[in-house]
Short mmCIF file of C-alpha atoms in Angstrom, two decimals:
data_model
loop_
_atom_site.label_atom_id
_atom_site.label_comp_id
_atom_site.label_asym_id
_atom_site.label_seq_id
_atom_site.Cartn_x
_atom_site.Cartn_y
_atom_site.Cartn_z
CA MET A 1 9.90 16.39 2.05
CA LYS A 2 13.21 15.13 0.73
CA VAL A 3 13.79 11.53 1.79
CA ALA A 4 17.56 11.76 2.23
CA ASN A 5 18.61 11.47 5.88
CA LYS A 6 15.06 10.66 6.96
CA VAL A 7 13.75 7.53 8.71
CA PHE A 8 10.79 5.69 7.21
CA VAL A 9 8.63 2.81 8.38
CA VAL A 10 7.40 0.73 5.43
CA THR A 11 4.80 -2.03 5.84
CA GLY A 12 4.75 -4.91 3.40
CA GLY A 13 8.50 -4.42 3.02
CA GLY A 14 9.18 -8.10 2.37
CA ASN A 15 7.96 -8.22 -1.22
CA GLY A 16 6.46 -6.41 -4.19
CA ILE A 17 6.03 -2.64 -4.13
CA GLY A 18 7.03 -2.43 -0.46
CA ARG A 19 10.35 -4.12 -1.09
CA GLN A 20 11.16 -1.74 -3.94
CA ILE A 21 10.19 1.27 -1.83
CA VAL A 22 12.58 0.11 0.91
CA LEU A 23 15.44 -0.36 -1.57
CA LEU A 24 14.81 2.96 -3.31
CA LEU A 25 14.66 4.87 -0.03
CA VAL A 26 18.00 3.57 1.21
CA HIS A 27 19.59 4.26 -2.18
CA LYS A 28 18.36 7.86 -1.84
CA GLY A 29 19.98 8.21 1.57
CA ALA A 30 17.17 7.29 3.96
CA GLN A 31 17.02 4.73 6.75
CA VAL A 32 14.13 2.26 6.77
CA ALA A 33 12.33 0.08 9.28
CA ALA A 34 10.94 -2.65 7.04
CA VAL A 35 7.82 -4.31 8.44
CA ASP A 36 6.25 -7.51 7.19
CA ILE A 37 4.61 -10.69 8.44
CA SER A 38 7.22 -12.74 6.53
CA GLU A 39 10.66 -12.93 8.13
CA GLN A 40 12.08 -14.61 5.02
CA GLY A 41 10.78 -11.82 2.81
CA LEU A 42 12.33 -9.17 5.04
CA LEU A 43 15.69 -10.92 5.03
CA GLU A 44 15.59 -11.13 1.24
CA THR A 45 14.84 -7.41 1.01
CA LYS A 46 17.73 -6.58 3.32
CA GLY A 47 20.04 -8.84 1.33
CA LEU A 48 19.14 -7.05 -1.88
CA ALA A 49 20.27 -3.77 -0.33
CA GLY A 50 23.87 -4.99 -0.39
CA ASP A 51 26.27 -2.48 1.16
CA LEU A 52 23.31 -0.38 2.28
CA SER A 53 21.75 -3.16 4.36
CA SER A 54 22.91 -1.53 7.60
CA LYS A 55 20.38 1.25 6.92
CA ILE A 56 17.52 -1.26 7.18
CA SER A 57 16.03 -2.76 10.34
CA THR A 58 13.59 -5.64 9.94
CA HIS A 59 10.48 -6.16 12.05
CA VAL A 60 8.22 -9.20 11.82
CA VAL A 61 4.84 -7.73 12.68
CA ASN A 62 1.21 -8.66 12.14
CA ILE A 63 -0.23 -5.18 11.58
CA THR A 64 -3.72 -6.39 12.55
CA ASP A 65 -2.49 -6.91 16.13
CA LEU A 66 -2.70 -3.53 17.85
CA LYS A 67 -0.46 -4.42 20.80
CA THR A 68 2.29 -5.60 18.47
CA VAL A 69 1.98 -2.42 16.41
CA GLU A 70 2.18 -0.25 19.52
CA ALA A 71 5.35 -2.08 20.60
CA LEU A 72 6.89 -1.35 17.21
CA VAL A 73 7.35 2.37 17.96
CA ASP A 74 9.94 1.75 20.66
CA GLN A 75 11.68 -0.90 18.54
CA VAL A 76 12.05 1.44 15.58
CA THR A 77 13.15 4.46 17.59
CA ALA A 78 15.65 2.34 19.53
CA PHE A 79 17.31 1.31 16.26
CA HIS A 80 16.98 4.49 14.18
CA GLY A 81 16.57 7.22 16.80
CA SER A 82 13.48 8.79 15.21
CA VAL A 83 10.73 8.34 12.63
CA ASP A 84 10.02 10.88 9.87
CA GLY A 85 7.75 8.92 7.55
CA LEU A 86 5.24 6.08 7.46
CA ILE A 87 4.34 4.22 4.28
CA ASN A 88 1.33 1.93 4.72
CA ASN A 89 1.84 -0.38 1.77
CA ALA A 90 0.77 -3.78 3.15
CA GLY A 91 -2.45 -5.14 1.69
CA ILE A 92 -4.19 -8.22 0.32
CA ILE A 93 -6.80 -8.92 -2.33
CA GLN A 94 -9.88 -11.07 -1.90
CA PRO A 95 -10.63 -14.35 -3.70
CA PHE A 96 -12.06 -13.68 -7.18
CA VAL A 97 -15.65 -14.42 -6.16
CA LEU A 98 -18.89 -12.52 -6.01
CA PHE A 99 -19.63 -10.60 -2.82
CA ASN A 100 -22.50 -13.01 -2.08
CA ASP A 101 -20.04 -15.90 -1.95
CA LEU A 102 -17.51 -14.35 0.43
CA THR A 103 -17.40 -15.85 3.92
CA TYR A 104 -17.36 -13.66 6.99
CA PRO A 105 -13.86 -14.82 7.95
CA GLN A 106 -12.67 -13.75 4.48
CA ILE A 107 -14.41 -10.39 4.85
CA GLU A 108 -12.91 -9.78 8.28
CA ARG A 109 -9.40 -10.70 7.11
CA ILE A 110 -9.52 -8.29 4.17
CA MET A 111 -10.81 -5.40 6.27
CA ASN A 112 -8.38 -6.14 9.09
CA VAL A 113 -5.30 -6.13 6.87
CA ASN A 114 -6.26 -3.40 4.39
CA PHE A 115 -8.01 -0.96 6.69
CA ASN A 116 -7.48 -1.76 10.36
CA GLY A 117 -3.77 -2.48 9.89
CA MET A 118 -3.31 0.87 8.17
CA LEU A 119 -5.41 2.53 10.88
CA TYR A 120 -3.38 1.00 13.73
CA MET A 121 -0.06 1.96 12.15
CA THR A 122 -1.19 5.51 11.38
CA LYS A 123 -2.73 6.25 14.77
CA THR A 124 0.20 4.69 16.62
CA PHE A 125 2.93 6.57 14.75
CA LEU A 126 1.13 9.91 14.28
CA PRO A 127 2.08 11.33 17.72
CA VAL A 128 5.74 10.55 16.93
CA LEU A 129 5.53 12.16 13.49
CA LEU A 130 3.92 15.31 14.89
CA LYS A 131 7.06 15.92 16.95
CA ARG A 132 9.33 15.96 13.89
CA PRO A 133 10.32 19.15 11.99
CA GLU A 134 8.66 17.63 8.92
CA ALA A 135 7.02 14.26 8.36
CA HIS A 136 4.98 12.34 5.81
CA ILE A 137 2.36 9.57 5.78
CA VAL A 138 1.69 7.60 2.62
CA ASN A 139 -1.31 5.26 2.41
CA LEU A 140 -1.78 2.90 -0.52
CA SER A 141 -5.34 2.72 -1.75
CA SER A 142 -5.98 1.23 -5.21
CA MET A 143 -7.58 1.91 -8.55
CA GLY A 144 -10.25 -0.34 -7.05
CA GLY A 145 -10.73 2.28 -4.35
CA PHE A 146 -12.40 4.69 -6.77
CA LEU A 147 -13.66 2.28 -9.45
CA PRO A 148 -15.84 -0.84 -8.91
CA VAL A 149 -14.03 -4.06 -9.81
CA PRO A 150 -16.36 -7.09 -9.94
CA GLY A 151 -14.90 -10.00 -8.03
CA GLN A 152 -12.99 -7.57 -5.82
CA THR A 153 -15.91 -5.63 -4.37
CA LEU A 154 -14.96 -6.04 -0.71
CA TYR A 155 -11.30 -5.32 -1.49
CA GLY A 156 -12.42 -2.14 -3.25
CA ALA A 157 -14.50 -1.11 -0.27
CA SER A 158 -11.50 -1.52 2.03
CA LYS A 159 -9.34 0.59 -0.28
CA ALA A 160 -12.06 3.25 -0.61
CA ALA A 161 -11.99 3.49 3.17
CA VAL A 162 -8.22 4.00 3.01
CA LYS A 163 -8.77 6.81 0.50
CA LEU A 164 -11.29 8.73 2.59
CA LEU A 165 -9.42 8.31 5.86
CA SER A 166 -6.22 9.55 4.21
CA GLU A 167 -7.91 12.58 2.66
CA GLY A 168 -9.65 13.46 5.91
CA LEU A 169 -6.41 13.08 7.84
CA ARG A 170 -4.55 15.33 5.40
CA SER A 171 -7.18 18.03 5.90
CA GLU A 172 -6.95 17.72 9.68
CA LEU A 173 -3.16 18.04 9.52
CA LEU A 174 -2.97 21.04 7.17
CA SER A 175 -1.73 23.35 9.92
CA THR A 176 0.89 20.84 11.11
CA ASN A 177 4.24 19.58 9.87
CA VAL A 178 2.79 16.21 8.80
CA HIS A 179 1.72 15.72 5.19
CA VAL A 180 -0.39 12.89 3.80
CA THR A 181 -0.38 11.31 0.34
CA VAL A 182 -2.79 8.65 -0.90
CA VAL A 183 -1.63 6.33 -3.70
CA PHE A 184 -3.77 4.59 -6.31
CA PRO A 185 -1.84 1.81 -8.06
CA GLY A 186 -3.29 0.30 -11.21
CA ALA A 187 -2.23 -3.18 -12.33
CA ILE A 188 1.21 -3.88 -10.83
CA GLY A 189 3.23 -7.03 -11.50
CA THR A 190 3.56 -8.41 -7.95
CA ASN A 191 2.82 -11.71 -6.19
CA ILE A 192 -0.15 -10.24 -4.32
CA ALA A 193 -2.48 -13.09 -5.33
CA VAL A 194 -0.10 -15.67 -3.85
CA ASN A 195 0.72 -13.57 -0.78
CA SER A 196 -3.00 -13.01 -0.19
CA GLY A 197 -3.65 -16.76 -0.26
CA VAL A 198 -5.92 -16.37 -3.29
CA MET A 199 -3.86 -18.81 -5.36
CA THR A 200 -0.83 -21.05 -5.01
CA LYS A 201 2.54 -20.40 -6.64
CA GLU A 202 1.78 -23.24 -9.04
CA GLN A 203 -1.55 -21.71 -10.02
CA ALA A 204 0.03 -18.29 -10.50
CA ALA A 205 2.71 -19.77 -12.76
CA THR A 206 0.04 -21.16 -15.11
CA GLN A 207 -1.89 -17.89 -15.43
CA GLU A 208 -1.87 -16.41 -18.92
CA PRO A 209 -0.67 -12.79 -19.09
CA GLY A 210 -3.85 -11.64 -20.86
CA LYS A 211 -4.27 -8.17 -22.33
CA ILE A 212 -3.62 -6.21 -19.14
CA LYS A 213 -0.30 -4.34 -19.14
CA PHE A 214 1.29 -4.37 -15.70
CA SER A 215 3.53 -1.69 -14.29
CA THR A 216 6.61 -2.93 -12.44
CA PRO A 217 7.04 -2.67 -8.66
CA GLU A 218 10.22 -0.66 -9.32
CA PHE A 219 8.25 1.88 -11.36
CA ALA A 220 5.57 2.06 -8.65
CA ALA A 221 8.18 2.70 -5.97
CA GLN A 222 9.74 5.51 -7.98
CA VAL A 223 6.38 7.21 -8.53
CA ILE A 224 5.48 6.89 -4.86
CA VAL A 225 8.78 8.29 -3.56
CA ASP A 226 8.55 11.13 -6.08
CA GLY A 227 5.08 11.81 -4.68
CA ILE A 228 6.53 12.15 -1.18
CA GLU A 229 9.22 14.56 -2.30
CA LYS A 230 6.67 16.67 -4.20
CA ASP A 231 4.06 16.46 -1.41
CA LYS A 232 1.37 15.22 -3.77
CA TYR A 233 -2.23 14.86 -2.64
CA HIS A 234 -2.95 11.91 -4.94
CA VAL A 235 -0.47 9.64 -6.71
CA LEU A 236 -1.73 7.54 -9.63
CA VAL A 237 0.56 4.65 -10.59
CA GLY A 238 0.30 3.47 -14.18
CA ASN A 239 -1.48 4.68 -17.29
CA ASP A 240 -4.43 2.42 -16.48
CA ALA A 241 -4.98 4.16 -13.13
CA LYS A 242 -4.66 7.59 -14.76
CA LEU A 243 -7.09 6.71 -17.57
CA MET A 244 -9.71 5.13 -15.33
CA ASP A 245 -9.46 7.97 -12.81
CA PHE A 246 -10.27 10.42 -15.60
CA LEU A 247 -13.02 8.26 -17.09
CA SER A 248 -14.64 7.47 -13.74
CA ARG A 249 -15.03 11.21 -13.15
CA LEU A 250 -16.30 11.91 -16.66
CA ALA A 251 -18.60 8.90 -17.12
CA PRO A 252 -18.65 6.69 -14.01
CA GLU A 253 -21.20 4.15 -15.30
CA ARG A 254 -19.29 3.69 -18.55
CA ALA A 255 -16.04 3.23 -16.62
CA ALA A 256 -17.68 0.57 -14.46
CA LYS A 257 -18.90 -1.30 -17.52
CA ILE A 258 -15.42 -1.23 -19.10
CA ILE A 259 -13.90 -2.82 -16.00
CA TYR A 260 -16.72 -5.37 -15.88
CA GLY A 261 -15.93 -6.34 -19.45
CA GLN A 262 -12.29 -6.92 -18.51
CA MET A 263 -13.08 -8.87 -15.34
CA LYS A 264 -16.11 -10.98 -16.27
CA SER A 265 -14.01 -13.91 -17.49
CA LEU A 266 -12.61 -14.27 -13.94
CA LEU A 267 -16.05 -14.37 -12.35
CA PRO A 268 -17.95 -17.60 -11.60
#
Protein backbone atom coordinates (compact mmCIF):
# COMPACT_ATOMS: atom_id res chain seq x y z
CA MET A 1 0.00 0.00 0.00
CA LYS A 2 1.42 3.36 -1.00
CA VAL A 3 1.27 5.80 1.90
CA ALA A 4 0.59 8.94 -0.14
CA ASN A 5 -2.92 10.30 0.44
CA LYS A 6 -3.57 7.78 3.21
CA VAL A 7 -4.40 8.43 6.88
CA PHE A 8 -2.32 6.72 9.56
CA VAL A 9 -2.62 6.46 13.33
CA VAL A 10 0.83 6.22 14.95
CA THR A 11 1.27 5.46 18.66
CA GLY A 12 4.35 6.69 20.45
CA GLY A 13 4.40 9.60 18.01
CA GLY A 14 5.92 12.01 20.52
CA ASN A 15 9.49 10.72 20.37
CA GLY A 16 11.97 8.25 18.95
CA ILE A 17 10.98 5.95 16.10
CA GLY A 18 7.34 7.01 16.30
CA ARG A 19 8.20 10.66 15.80
CA GLN A 20 10.31 9.88 12.74
CA ILE A 21 7.55 7.69 11.30
CA VAL A 22 5.07 10.56 11.67
CA LEU A 23 7.44 13.02 9.97
CA LEU A 24 8.31 10.63 7.15
CA LEU A 25 4.67 9.80 6.46
CA VAL A 26 3.63 13.43 6.10
CA HIS A 27 6.63 14.14 3.88
CA LYS A 28 5.47 11.27 1.65
CA GLY A 29 1.99 12.77 1.35
CA ALA A 30 0.07 11.05 4.15
CA GLN A 31 -1.96 12.49 7.00
CA VAL A 32 -1.21 11.30 10.53
CA ALA A 33 -2.99 11.10 13.86
CA ALA A 34 -0.06 11.12 16.27
CA VAL A 35 -0.83 9.44 19.59
CA ASP A 36 1.28 9.64 22.73
CA ILE A 37 0.96 9.98 26.49
CA SER A 38 3.19 13.09 26.34
CA GLU A 39 1.50 16.27 25.10
CA GLN A 40 4.86 18.07 24.99
CA GLY A 41 6.36 15.33 22.84
CA LEU A 42 3.45 15.49 20.41
CA LEU A 43 3.72 19.26 20.09
CA GLU A 44 7.44 18.94 19.40
CA THR A 45 6.76 16.37 16.68
CA LYS A 46 4.16 18.61 15.07
CA GLY A 47 6.53 21.57 15.23
CA LEU A 48 9.24 19.60 13.46
CA ALA A 49 6.85 19.01 10.55
CA GLY A 50 7.02 22.70 9.67
CA ASP A 51 4.77 23.60 6.75
CA LEU A 52 3.31 20.09 6.83
CA SER A 53 2.08 20.37 10.43
CA SER A 54 -1.53 20.80 9.28
CA LYS A 55 -1.43 17.16 8.15
CA ILE A 56 -0.90 16.03 11.75
CA SER A 57 -3.49 15.81 14.52
CA THR A 58 -2.24 15.18 18.05
CA HIS A 59 -3.99 12.97 20.61
CA VAL A 60 -2.87 12.60 24.21
CA VAL A 61 -3.90 9.03 24.98
CA ASN A 62 -2.94 6.36 27.49
CA ILE A 63 -3.21 3.30 25.25
CA THR A 64 -3.65 1.03 28.29
CA ASP A 65 -7.05 2.66 28.95
CA LEU A 66 -9.55 0.89 26.71
CA LYS A 67 -12.30 3.51 26.99
CA THR A 68 -9.89 6.27 25.96
CA VAL A 69 -8.69 4.18 23.02
CA GLU A 70 -12.26 3.51 21.89
CA ALA A 71 -13.01 7.25 22.00
CA LEU A 72 -10.00 7.89 19.78
CA VAL A 73 -11.68 6.44 16.68
CA ASP A 74 -14.27 9.20 16.50
CA GLN A 75 -11.65 11.86 17.25
CA VAL A 76 -9.40 10.72 14.42
CA THR A 77 -12.16 10.28 11.86
CA ALA A 78 -13.64 13.67 12.78
CA PHE A 79 -10.31 15.33 11.96
CA HIS A 80 -9.09 13.23 9.03
CA GLY A 81 -12.28 11.70 7.64
CA SER A 82 -10.98 8.12 7.57
CA VAL A 83 -8.23 5.77 8.74
CA ASP A 84 -6.17 3.63 6.36
CA GLY A 85 -3.31 2.49 8.57
CA LEU A 86 -2.37 1.81 12.18
CA ILE A 87 1.22 1.72 13.40
CA ASN A 88 1.54 0.37 16.95
CA ASN A 89 4.94 1.73 17.86
CA ALA A 90 4.52 2.69 21.53
CA GLY A 91 6.45 0.52 23.97
CA ILE A 92 8.64 0.50 27.06
CA ILE A 93 11.52 -1.60 28.34
CA GLN A 94 11.81 -3.09 31.81
CA PRO A 95 14.42 -2.20 34.45
CA PHE A 96 17.69 -4.06 33.80
CA VAL A 97 17.09 -6.66 36.51
CA LEU A 98 16.63 -10.39 36.68
CA PHE A 99 13.10 -11.73 36.26
CA ASN A 100 13.15 -12.87 39.91
CA ASP A 101 13.63 -9.27 41.03
CA LEU A 102 10.79 -7.70 39.03
CA THR A 103 7.80 -6.54 41.04
CA TYR A 104 4.28 -7.36 39.98
CA PRO A 105 3.46 -3.68 39.34
CA GLN A 106 6.48 -3.53 37.00
CA ILE A 107 5.36 -6.71 35.25
CA GLU A 108 1.81 -5.44 34.80
CA ARG A 109 2.99 -2.08 33.45
CA ILE A 110 5.23 -3.68 30.82
CA MET A 111 2.54 -6.08 29.63
CA ASN A 112 -0.13 -3.38 29.66
CA VAL A 113 1.85 -0.95 27.51
CA ASN A 114 3.60 -3.39 25.18
CA PHE A 115 0.86 -5.95 24.64
CA ASN A 116 -2.51 -4.76 25.91
CA GLY A 117 -2.07 -1.27 24.47
CA MET A 118 -1.29 -2.74 21.06
CA LEU A 119 -4.21 -5.15 21.45
CA TYR A 120 -6.69 -2.38 22.35
CA MET A 121 -5.58 -0.18 19.45
CA THR A 122 -5.68 -3.04 16.94
CA LYS A 123 -9.05 -4.44 17.96
CA THR A 124 -10.60 -0.98 18.16
CA PHE A 125 -9.41 0.22 14.75
CA LEU A 126 -9.71 -3.07 12.84
CA PRO A 127 -13.44 -2.69 12.01
CA VAL A 128 -12.68 0.77 10.56
CA LEU A 129 -9.75 -0.55 8.52
CA LEU A 130 -11.81 -3.42 7.12
CA LYS A 131 -14.12 -0.87 5.48
CA ARG A 132 -11.30 0.77 3.53
CA PRO A 133 -10.33 -0.19 -0.06
CA GLU A 134 -6.89 -1.10 1.30
CA ALA A 135 -5.40 -0.80 4.77
CA HIS A 136 -2.35 -1.78 6.78
CA ILE A 137 -1.48 -2.59 10.41
CA VAL A 138 2.11 -2.43 11.61
CA ASN A 139 3.06 -3.80 15.03
CA LEU A 140 6.51 -3.25 16.49
CA SER A 141 7.93 -6.30 18.19
CA SER A 142 11.69 -6.38 18.90
CA MET A 143 14.83 -8.39 18.36
CA GLY A 144 14.09 -9.38 21.96
CA GLY A 145 10.85 -10.90 20.71
CA PHE A 146 12.66 -13.78 19.02
CA LEU A 147 15.93 -13.85 21.00
CA PRO A 148 16.31 -14.06 24.82
CA VAL A 149 17.90 -10.93 26.30
CA PRO A 150 18.92 -11.37 29.96
CA GLY A 151 17.74 -8.46 32.05
CA GLN A 152 14.88 -7.88 29.60
CA THR A 153 13.14 -11.25 29.88
CA LEU A 154 9.66 -9.91 30.62
CA TYR A 155 10.04 -7.22 27.94
CA GLY A 156 10.99 -9.97 25.48
CA ALA A 157 7.96 -12.01 26.45
CA SER A 158 5.68 -9.04 25.79
CA LYS A 159 7.27 -8.49 22.37
CA ALA A 160 7.06 -12.21 21.52
CA ALA A 161 3.35 -11.94 22.21
CA VAL A 162 3.16 -9.00 19.79
CA LYS A 163 4.91 -11.14 17.17
CA LEU A 164 2.54 -14.09 17.41
CA LEU A 165 -0.61 -11.99 17.58
CA SER A 166 0.50 -10.04 14.50
CA GLU A 167 1.32 -13.17 12.51
CA GLY A 168 -1.95 -14.83 13.49
CA LEU A 169 -3.89 -11.70 12.59
CA ARG A 170 -2.20 -11.49 9.19
CA SER A 171 -3.23 -15.08 8.46
CA GLU A 172 -6.82 -14.39 9.51
CA LEU A 173 -6.94 -11.33 7.24
CA LEU A 174 -5.44 -12.92 4.11
CA SER A 175 -8.75 -12.80 2.25
CA THR A 176 -9.40 -9.18 3.24
CA ASN A 177 -8.07 -5.78 2.23
CA VAL A 178 -6.10 -5.38 5.48
CA HIS A 179 -2.43 -6.36 5.56
CA VAL A 180 -0.26 -6.82 8.64
CA THR A 181 3.48 -6.31 9.08
CA VAL A 182 5.48 -7.10 12.21
CA VAL A 183 8.71 -5.16 12.83
CA PHE A 184 11.78 -6.32 14.73
CA PRO A 185 14.08 -3.40 15.58
CA GLY A 186 17.58 -4.14 16.81
CA ALA A 187 19.48 -1.54 18.84
CA ILE A 188 18.03 1.89 17.99
CA GLY A 189 19.37 5.17 19.35
CA THR A 190 16.27 6.47 21.18
CA ASN A 191 15.44 7.70 24.69
CA ILE A 192 13.43 4.57 25.49
CA ALA A 193 15.25 3.96 28.79
CA VAL A 194 14.34 7.45 30.03
CA ASN A 195 10.80 7.33 28.62
CA SER A 196 10.29 3.93 30.24
CA GLY A 197 11.33 5.30 33.64
CA VAL A 198 14.29 2.89 33.76
CA MET A 199 16.80 5.72 34.19
CA THR A 200 16.86 9.49 34.53
CA LYS A 201 18.09 11.89 31.85
CA GLU A 202 21.17 12.49 33.99
CA GLN A 203 21.91 8.77 34.23
CA ALA A 204 21.42 8.32 30.49
CA ALA A 205 23.84 11.17 29.76
CA THR A 206 26.60 9.41 31.71
CA GLN A 207 26.19 6.05 29.96
CA GLU A 208 29.18 4.99 27.89
CA PRO A 209 28.37 4.14 24.25
CA GLY A 210 29.96 0.69 24.53
CA LYS A 211 30.52 -1.59 21.55
CA ILE A 212 26.91 -1.76 20.39
CA LYS A 213 26.26 0.10 17.13
CA PHE A 214 22.86 1.78 17.16
CA SER A 215 20.69 2.44 14.14
CA THR A 216 19.06 5.87 14.01
CA PRO A 217 15.32 6.43 14.49
CA GLU A 218 15.28 8.05 11.04
CA PHE A 219 16.71 4.88 9.49
CA ALA A 220 14.20 2.74 11.39
CA ALA A 221 11.30 4.87 10.16
CA GLN A 222 12.45 4.58 6.55
CA VAL A 223 12.73 0.79 6.77
CA ILE A 224 9.31 0.51 8.40
CA VAL A 225 7.53 2.72 5.86
CA ASP A 226 9.25 0.84 3.03
CA GLY A 227 7.91 -2.35 4.61
CA ILE A 228 4.37 -0.98 4.44
CA GLU A 229 4.70 -0.02 0.79
CA LYS A 230 6.14 -3.44 -0.08
CA ASP A 231 3.63 -5.32 2.13
CA LYS A 232 6.37 -7.18 3.97
CA TYR A 233 5.56 -9.97 6.42
CA HIS A 234 8.57 -9.27 8.64
CA VAL A 235 10.72 -6.14 8.78
CA LEU A 236 14.13 -6.40 10.45
CA VAL A 237 15.67 -3.04 11.39
CA GLY A 238 19.46 -2.96 11.63
CA ASN A 239 22.25 -5.38 10.80
CA ASP A 240 22.19 -6.66 14.38
CA ALA A 241 18.55 -7.73 14.05
CA LYS A 242 19.24 -9.37 10.68
CA LEU A 243 22.30 -11.24 11.98
CA MET A 244 20.68 -12.46 15.18
CA ASP A 245 17.51 -13.48 13.34
CA PHE A 246 19.64 -15.68 11.08
CA LEU A 247 21.76 -17.05 13.91
CA SER A 248 18.81 -17.73 16.21
CA ARG A 249 17.32 -19.93 13.49
CA LEU A 250 20.60 -21.69 12.72
CA ALA A 251 21.92 -22.14 16.27
CA PRO A 252 19.48 -20.78 18.87
CA GLU A 253 21.51 -21.75 21.95
CA ARG A 254 24.66 -20.17 20.55
CA ALA A 255 22.74 -16.99 19.71
CA ALA A 256 21.41 -16.83 23.27
CA LYS A 257 24.91 -17.18 24.69
CA ILE A 258 26.23 -14.39 22.44
CA ILE A 259 23.56 -12.00 23.71
CA TYR A 260 24.24 -13.08 27.29
CA GLY A 261 27.89 -12.22 26.81
CA GLN A 262 26.94 -8.74 25.62
CA MET A 263 24.41 -8.13 28.40
CA LYS A 264 26.01 -9.71 31.48
CA SER A 265 27.81 -6.52 32.49
CA LEU A 266 24.40 -4.83 32.92
CA LEU A 267 23.07 -7.57 35.17
CA PRO A 268 23.26 -7.47 39.00
